Amino acid sequence: MSGHDEADLRSRVARLSVEQKVRLLTGADFWALYPEPDAGLRRVVTSDGPAGVRGETWDERDTSANVPSPTALAATWDCDRVAAIGRLLAAEARRKGVDVLLAPTVNLHRTPYGGRHFECFSEDPLLTARIGVAYVRGLQGQGVGATVKHFICNDSETERMSVDVRVDERTLRELYLAPFEAIVREAGAWAVMASYNGVNGSTMTESPLLRAILHDEWGYDGLVMSDWTATRATEAAARAALDLAMPGPAKRFGPWGDALLEAVRAGRVDEALIDDKVVRILRLAARVGGLDGAVPVTPAPVDVPRELRATAAASFVLARNERSLLPLDRSGLGRVALIGPNAELARTLGGGSATVYPPYTVSPLDGLRTAGLDVTFAPGTLGHLRTASARAPWLLRPDGSGTGADVRFFSPSGEVIGSEQRDAAVFRWMNGFAAIGAPEQIDRLEISCVIRATEPGTYQLGVTGIGRFRLLADEALIFDETLTVREGADVGETLMAPPVKLAPLDLAAGQSVTIRLEHDVHTSPMAAFGTFFQFLLEAPHGTDDEEMEAAVALAASSDVAVVVVGTTAEVESEGFDRTSLALPGRQDELVRKVAAANPRTVVVVNSGAPVLLPWAGEVAAVLLTWFGGQEFGNALADVLLGEAEPGGRLPTTWPASEEGLPSAQPDDGILSYTEGLFIGYRAFDRDGRDPLFPFGHGGGYTTWSYESVTVDCDLDRPSGGPGVAVCVEVRNTGSRPGREVVQVYASRPDSAVERPAKWLAGFAAVDADPGETVTVGILLPERAFQHWADGGWTLEAGTFTLAAGSSSASLPLTSGVTLK
Ligand code: BGC
């Protein structure tokens, strides 16, 4: 941002009237900031988010590279790889006209019930910080802004708009603020998002923490924007360090605009505060190339499929591999039974604002077939799934020309005022209707398509959405239904899991039927700026009992069974928390029956967050794959066949049961973090409980021995920073090259302070060939030995134990370091 120093920014502010300045402090529309030619400011565009760059439209016409879920990125424990994903997202952002990404989400995995768990990195503040710093450096290094969110303690979704989180100062500092602090200080984040919730009595968009911590303590010079509609008060929010209320415009959303102008004129809000906010907006614009004279960075080109495929494989956690069933040996491999509904329909992302429309997805079935394996598929169970949107091969354009549907928009007088030709049956207009402009002009819209039966039987056709819908087949009315939002539902739930209306239609093989779906747009709760719904179709299938029997028979007669179980974007989503960690429906029963029929059973768990795996000890192999992004199926084939290492280690503990986990449910509007410092592995250690799979756990396809640990070794200190240098020597004792994530945990026996039994202090990955011994250096930051007491960071002088190994539960080497 050469040339745009503080004086330049201030002189631009000085050119503006107070009206112009206040206008800049609320978004111009759902995603963009106001342009202000008098300040040399162009329109600056924000966009979610963590799974890919959505852009300003939100449908299949403007697709986005879908990266693996943030849990997957953290599971790589690989900062270079995550920085590369940051660069990929920057290239995507520029391609889609986006300046500021609304990511990363660095709230912690306080509890696995958290609906946005998949969207956050880890339960551990250090791992979250390291991954977050790499992500932001990768992104911002290419000239696209990061928005670190959600500040602070938005670690679950229930009552997120109003809940007051009660958390003690030490826990706040050592756990929840720690990733934000590292990212602000080390990566210099350009934006931070203030969350919906309150903390210790103040709603975050008005909280004194914004100024006291971000500005005064951390010297943050970036912008604080509100989460969407989180700004509630005119003056209190203006006096707090909130700079930008999103979305806009002010006349529709939020309490700034004219009310703030009035407060400034009346002297209730100091104009100097407004100037500071505008400086921060201009600084952000300068950084992303949005201020005249700023030269935007052109991000380096990226081989997107290759990067996504390698990253997904690097995130898969091989949690169990009895008798070395994996990798499968392609040469002698007979028929592969591929089982489970998640095997056919790729589940590549979680739900909510992080949803994007990928250009394609590779399902496990596609991936294994493309790899040349002899694969037979059986869903095994379907009963738990929400009906999917209509798609190929059934969905055809009205003229039968290909997959898709036509949309026509009607004015109140019944005239056609616009149309769209679409390739899919998911409709989401959130920022007006591009085909027409102002949403007020539209009264009704109509979807037309043809459904052609591939096999005879009962098809279920319908809609999921909110408002009034009429479905007609060959001009006969099938239903006329008004679907209403559940009382008290969050906007996230409304968007991700709205009510469903289905009706049966019997079709003969090859029979075509012309469909018209009409929707009265003014009945949508989002009518002011759009509407959203999906046209649904479920093809004929057997009962769950029949499907399960067929899957078990297939497994019994196959060489190996690969069962893909998991959740979906409607189970793991923004806007609500999970109330159970069990796999939905009869998937546990399916796994047990398949494993009983074929001892060579691999279970692939396709979920963004931990689920319970009560059968884990009964199956030969368990591979945890997260929501793997658009290249999921290819990466799965690579890992199952040993063409890539399953590189992941758990970024969060996978519990064996729901016993003792922190609750996400507020009590009378208050969510108390009574567990304090003891979340994740810190809680399991304290309670002496064994998880199913511990934090840091995961194996590759070779074996390792931990040979030695040396403290205060000679280490290149790239950041020149202080800290404790540790060198760990490991040997690859297996027969394949491999990669090991060496983890170092600190502990403090005989401490005068209450502490976790151990905590992650540093980590590094290392590659070695068979028989090779390598030494890896890890710099443990000073902060890893400090605790928060009496309003500051402090070191309890004395000896800390350092333990090195391959997970929080396997630490064969120990040493000590004495600090004063
Ligand atoms: C989410 C944010 C997101 C914003 C804009 C909110 O509901 O909490 O994470 O960036 O919407 O889509």
XYZ file of N, CA, C and O in Angstrom, residues 344-345 347 381-395 451-463 471 500-507 535-544 547:
204
model
N -21.723 -42.119 -2.700
C -22.208 -41.774 -4.037
C -22.367 -40.263 -4.229
O -22.084 -39.724 -5.287
N -22.852 -39.594 -3.171
C -23.045 -38.150 -3.270
C -21.944 -37.520 -2.419
O -21.944 -37.663 -1.202
N -19.892 -35.495 -0.068
C -20.182 -34.525 0.998
C -18.889 -33.771 1.222
O -18.008 -34.229 1.947
N -28.081 -47.705 3.407
C -29.135 -47.060 4.204
C -29.308 -45.642 3.670
O -28.333 -45.011 3.287
N -30.529 -45.195 3.620
C -30.808 -43.861 3.074
C -31.724 -43.054 3.975
O -31.842 -41.833 3.849
N -32.389 -43.764 4.896
C -33.508 -43.187 5.648
C -33.216 -41.877 6.357
O -34.114 -41.081 6.578
N -31.960 -41.638 6.717
C -31.654 -40.451 7.517
C -31.406 -39.206 6.690
O -31.196 -38.132 7.236
N -31.364 -39.350 5.387
C -30.946 -38.199 4.575
C -32.121 -37.315 4.189
O -33.209 -37.799 3.896
N -31.882 -36.022 4.182
C -32.854 -35.113 3.575
C -32.806 -35.344 2.075
O -31.746 -35.610 1.516
N -33.962 -35.240 1.451
C -34.018 -35.449 0.007
C -33.124 -34.422 -0.691
O -33.125 -33.245 -0.340
N -32.379 -34.903 -1.686
C -31.446 -34.013 -2.398
C -32.182 -33.239 -3.492
O -33.290 -33.604 -3.896
N -31.538 -32.190 -3.984
C -32.141 -31.414 -5.072
C -32.157 -32.272 -6.343
O -31.342 -33.186 -6.508
N -33.089 -31.951 -7.240
C -33.188 -32.698 -8.500
C -31.902 -32.488 -9.294
O -31.328 -31.397 -9.291
N -31.422 -33.530 -9.940
C -30.121 -33.456 -10.622
C -30.085 -34.470 -11.763
O -31.064 -35.198 -11.974
N -28.949 -34.535 -12.464
C -28.795 -35.526 -13.534
C -28.874 -36.919 -12.895
O -28.442 -37.068 -11.754
N -29.380 -37.916 -13.572
C -29.849 -37.904 -14.961
C -31.335 -37.571 -15.101
O -31.859 -37.611 -16.207
N -31.994 -37.213 -13.990
C -33.455 -37.052 -14.058
C -33.891 -35.660 -14.493
O -34.924 -35.496 -15.116
N -33.104 -34.662 -14.075
C -33.508 -33.262 -14.300
C -33.100 -32.792 -15.701
O -31.915 -32.814 -16.042
N -38.823 -33.910 -15.900
C -38.231 -35.018 -15.139
C -38.419 -36.285 -15.956
O -39.536 -36.604 -16.363
N -37.302 -36.968 -16.204
C -37.419 -38.229 -16.955
C -37.006 -39.390 -16.061
O -35.914 -39.393 -15.484
N -37.896 -40.383 -15.963
C -37.641 -41.530 -15.086
C -36.595 -42.439 -15.717
O -36.652 -42.716 -16.915
N -35.645 -42.870 -14.917
C -34.663 -43.844 -15.416
C -35.152 -45.259 -15.156
O -34.836 -46.175 -15.880
N -35.888 -45.409 -14.080
C -36.438 -46.734 -13.768
C -37.873 -46.538 -13.301
O -38.226 -45.431 -12.850
N -38.694 -47.570 -13.392
C -40.088 -47.395 -12.988
C -40.195 -47.316 -11.474
O -39.336 -47.843 -10.765
N -41.218 -46.651 -10.978
C -41.423 -46.636 -9.533
C -41.960 -45.306 -9.052
O -42.344 -44.443 -9.841
N -41.940 -45.164 -7.718
C -42.479 -43.949 -7.116
C -41.350 -42.946 -6.911
O -40.404 -43.218 -6.173
N -41.448 -41.810 -7.554
C -40.500 -40.705 -7.364
C -41.120 -39.751 -6.351
O -42.332 -39.534 -6.360
N -40.303 -39.173 -5.504
C -40.793 -38.124 -4.604
C -40.323 -36.796 -5.180
O -39.124 -36.599 -5.408
N -41.251 -35.898 -5.419
C -40.896 -34.571 -5.935
C -41.341 -33.530 -4.926
O -42.363 -33.712 -4.254
N -40.639 -32.434 -4.833
C -41.083 -31.431 -3.873
C -40.155 -30.241 -3.774
O -39.384 -29.942 -4.690
N -40.221 -29.618 -2.628
C -39.492 -28.367 -2.455
C -39.035 -28.247 -1.011
O -39.687 -28.777 -0.096
N -46.715 -26.866 -6.969
C -46.032 -27.797 -7.867
C -47.045 -28.387 -8.833
O -48.085 -28.916 -8.404
N -39.619 -29.071 4.419
C -39.663 -29.827 3.158
C -41.100 -30.223 2.865
O -41.843 -30.609 3.775
N -41.509 -30.162 1.625
C -42.800 -30.713 1.200
C -42.534 -31.641 0.021
O -41.938 -31.222 -0.984
N -42.944 -32.901 0.142
C -42.732 -33.871 -0.930
C -44.062 -34.490 -1.323
O -44.960 -34.601 -0.481
N -44.173 -34.917 -2.559
C -45.371 -35.637 -3.007
C -44.933 -36.771 -3.930
O -43.991 -36.605 -4.709
N -45.587 -37.927 -3.831
C -45.187 -39.066 -4.675
C -45.732 -38.931 -6.097
O -46.811 -38.376 -6.295
N -44.996 -39.458 -7.035
C -45.441 -39.477 -8.428
C -44.954 -40.796 -9.032
O -43.744 -41.069 -9.027
N -45.884 -41.605 -9.517
C -45.492 -42.889 -10.111
C -45.145 -42.695 -11.575
O -45.929 -42.120 -12.331
N -43.989 -43.173 -11.966
C -43.555 -43.012 -13.354
C -43.087 -44.355 -13.914
O -42.531 -45.182 -13.182
N -35.639 -27.377 -5.596
C -36.607 -28.325 -6.148
C -36.027 -29.719 -5.901
O -34.896 -30.021 -6.301
N -36.771 -30.557 -5.197
C -36.233 -31.837 -4.712
C -36.721 -33.018 -5.546
O -37.854 -33.012 -6.050
N -35.875 -34.025 -5.594
C -36.277 -35.275 -6.253
C -35.600 -36.460 -5.576
O -34.389 -36.422 -5.316
N -36.391 -37.462 -5.288
C -35.824 -38.712 -4.762
C -36.254 -39.833 -5.698
O -37.458 -40.021 -5.933
N -35.277 -40.545 -6.247
C -35.581 -41.648 -7.169
C -36.053 -42.858 -6.364
O -35.780 -42.947 -5.166
N -36.721 -43.804 -7.001
C -37.207 -44.979 -6.262
C -36.048 -45.753 -5.634
O -34.962 -45.836 -6.219
N -36.263 -46.276 -4.461
C -35.242 -47.121 -3.828
C -35.927 -48.080 -2.874
O -37.107 -47.902 -2.542
N -35.182 -49.089 -2.422
C -35.751 -50.071 -1.501
C -35.906 -49.482 -0.108
O -35.472 -48.367 0.162
N -36.493 -50.247 0.782
C -36.563 -49.815 2.177
C -35.153 -49.908 2.760
O -34.275 -50.554 2.182
N -34.941 -49.314 3.914
C -33.621 -49.406 4.537
C -33.232 -50.859 4.807
O -32.066 -51.226 4.659
N -32.097 -52.268 1.507
C -30.811 -51.691 1.086
C -29.669 -52.267 1.923
O -28.576 -52.524 1.430
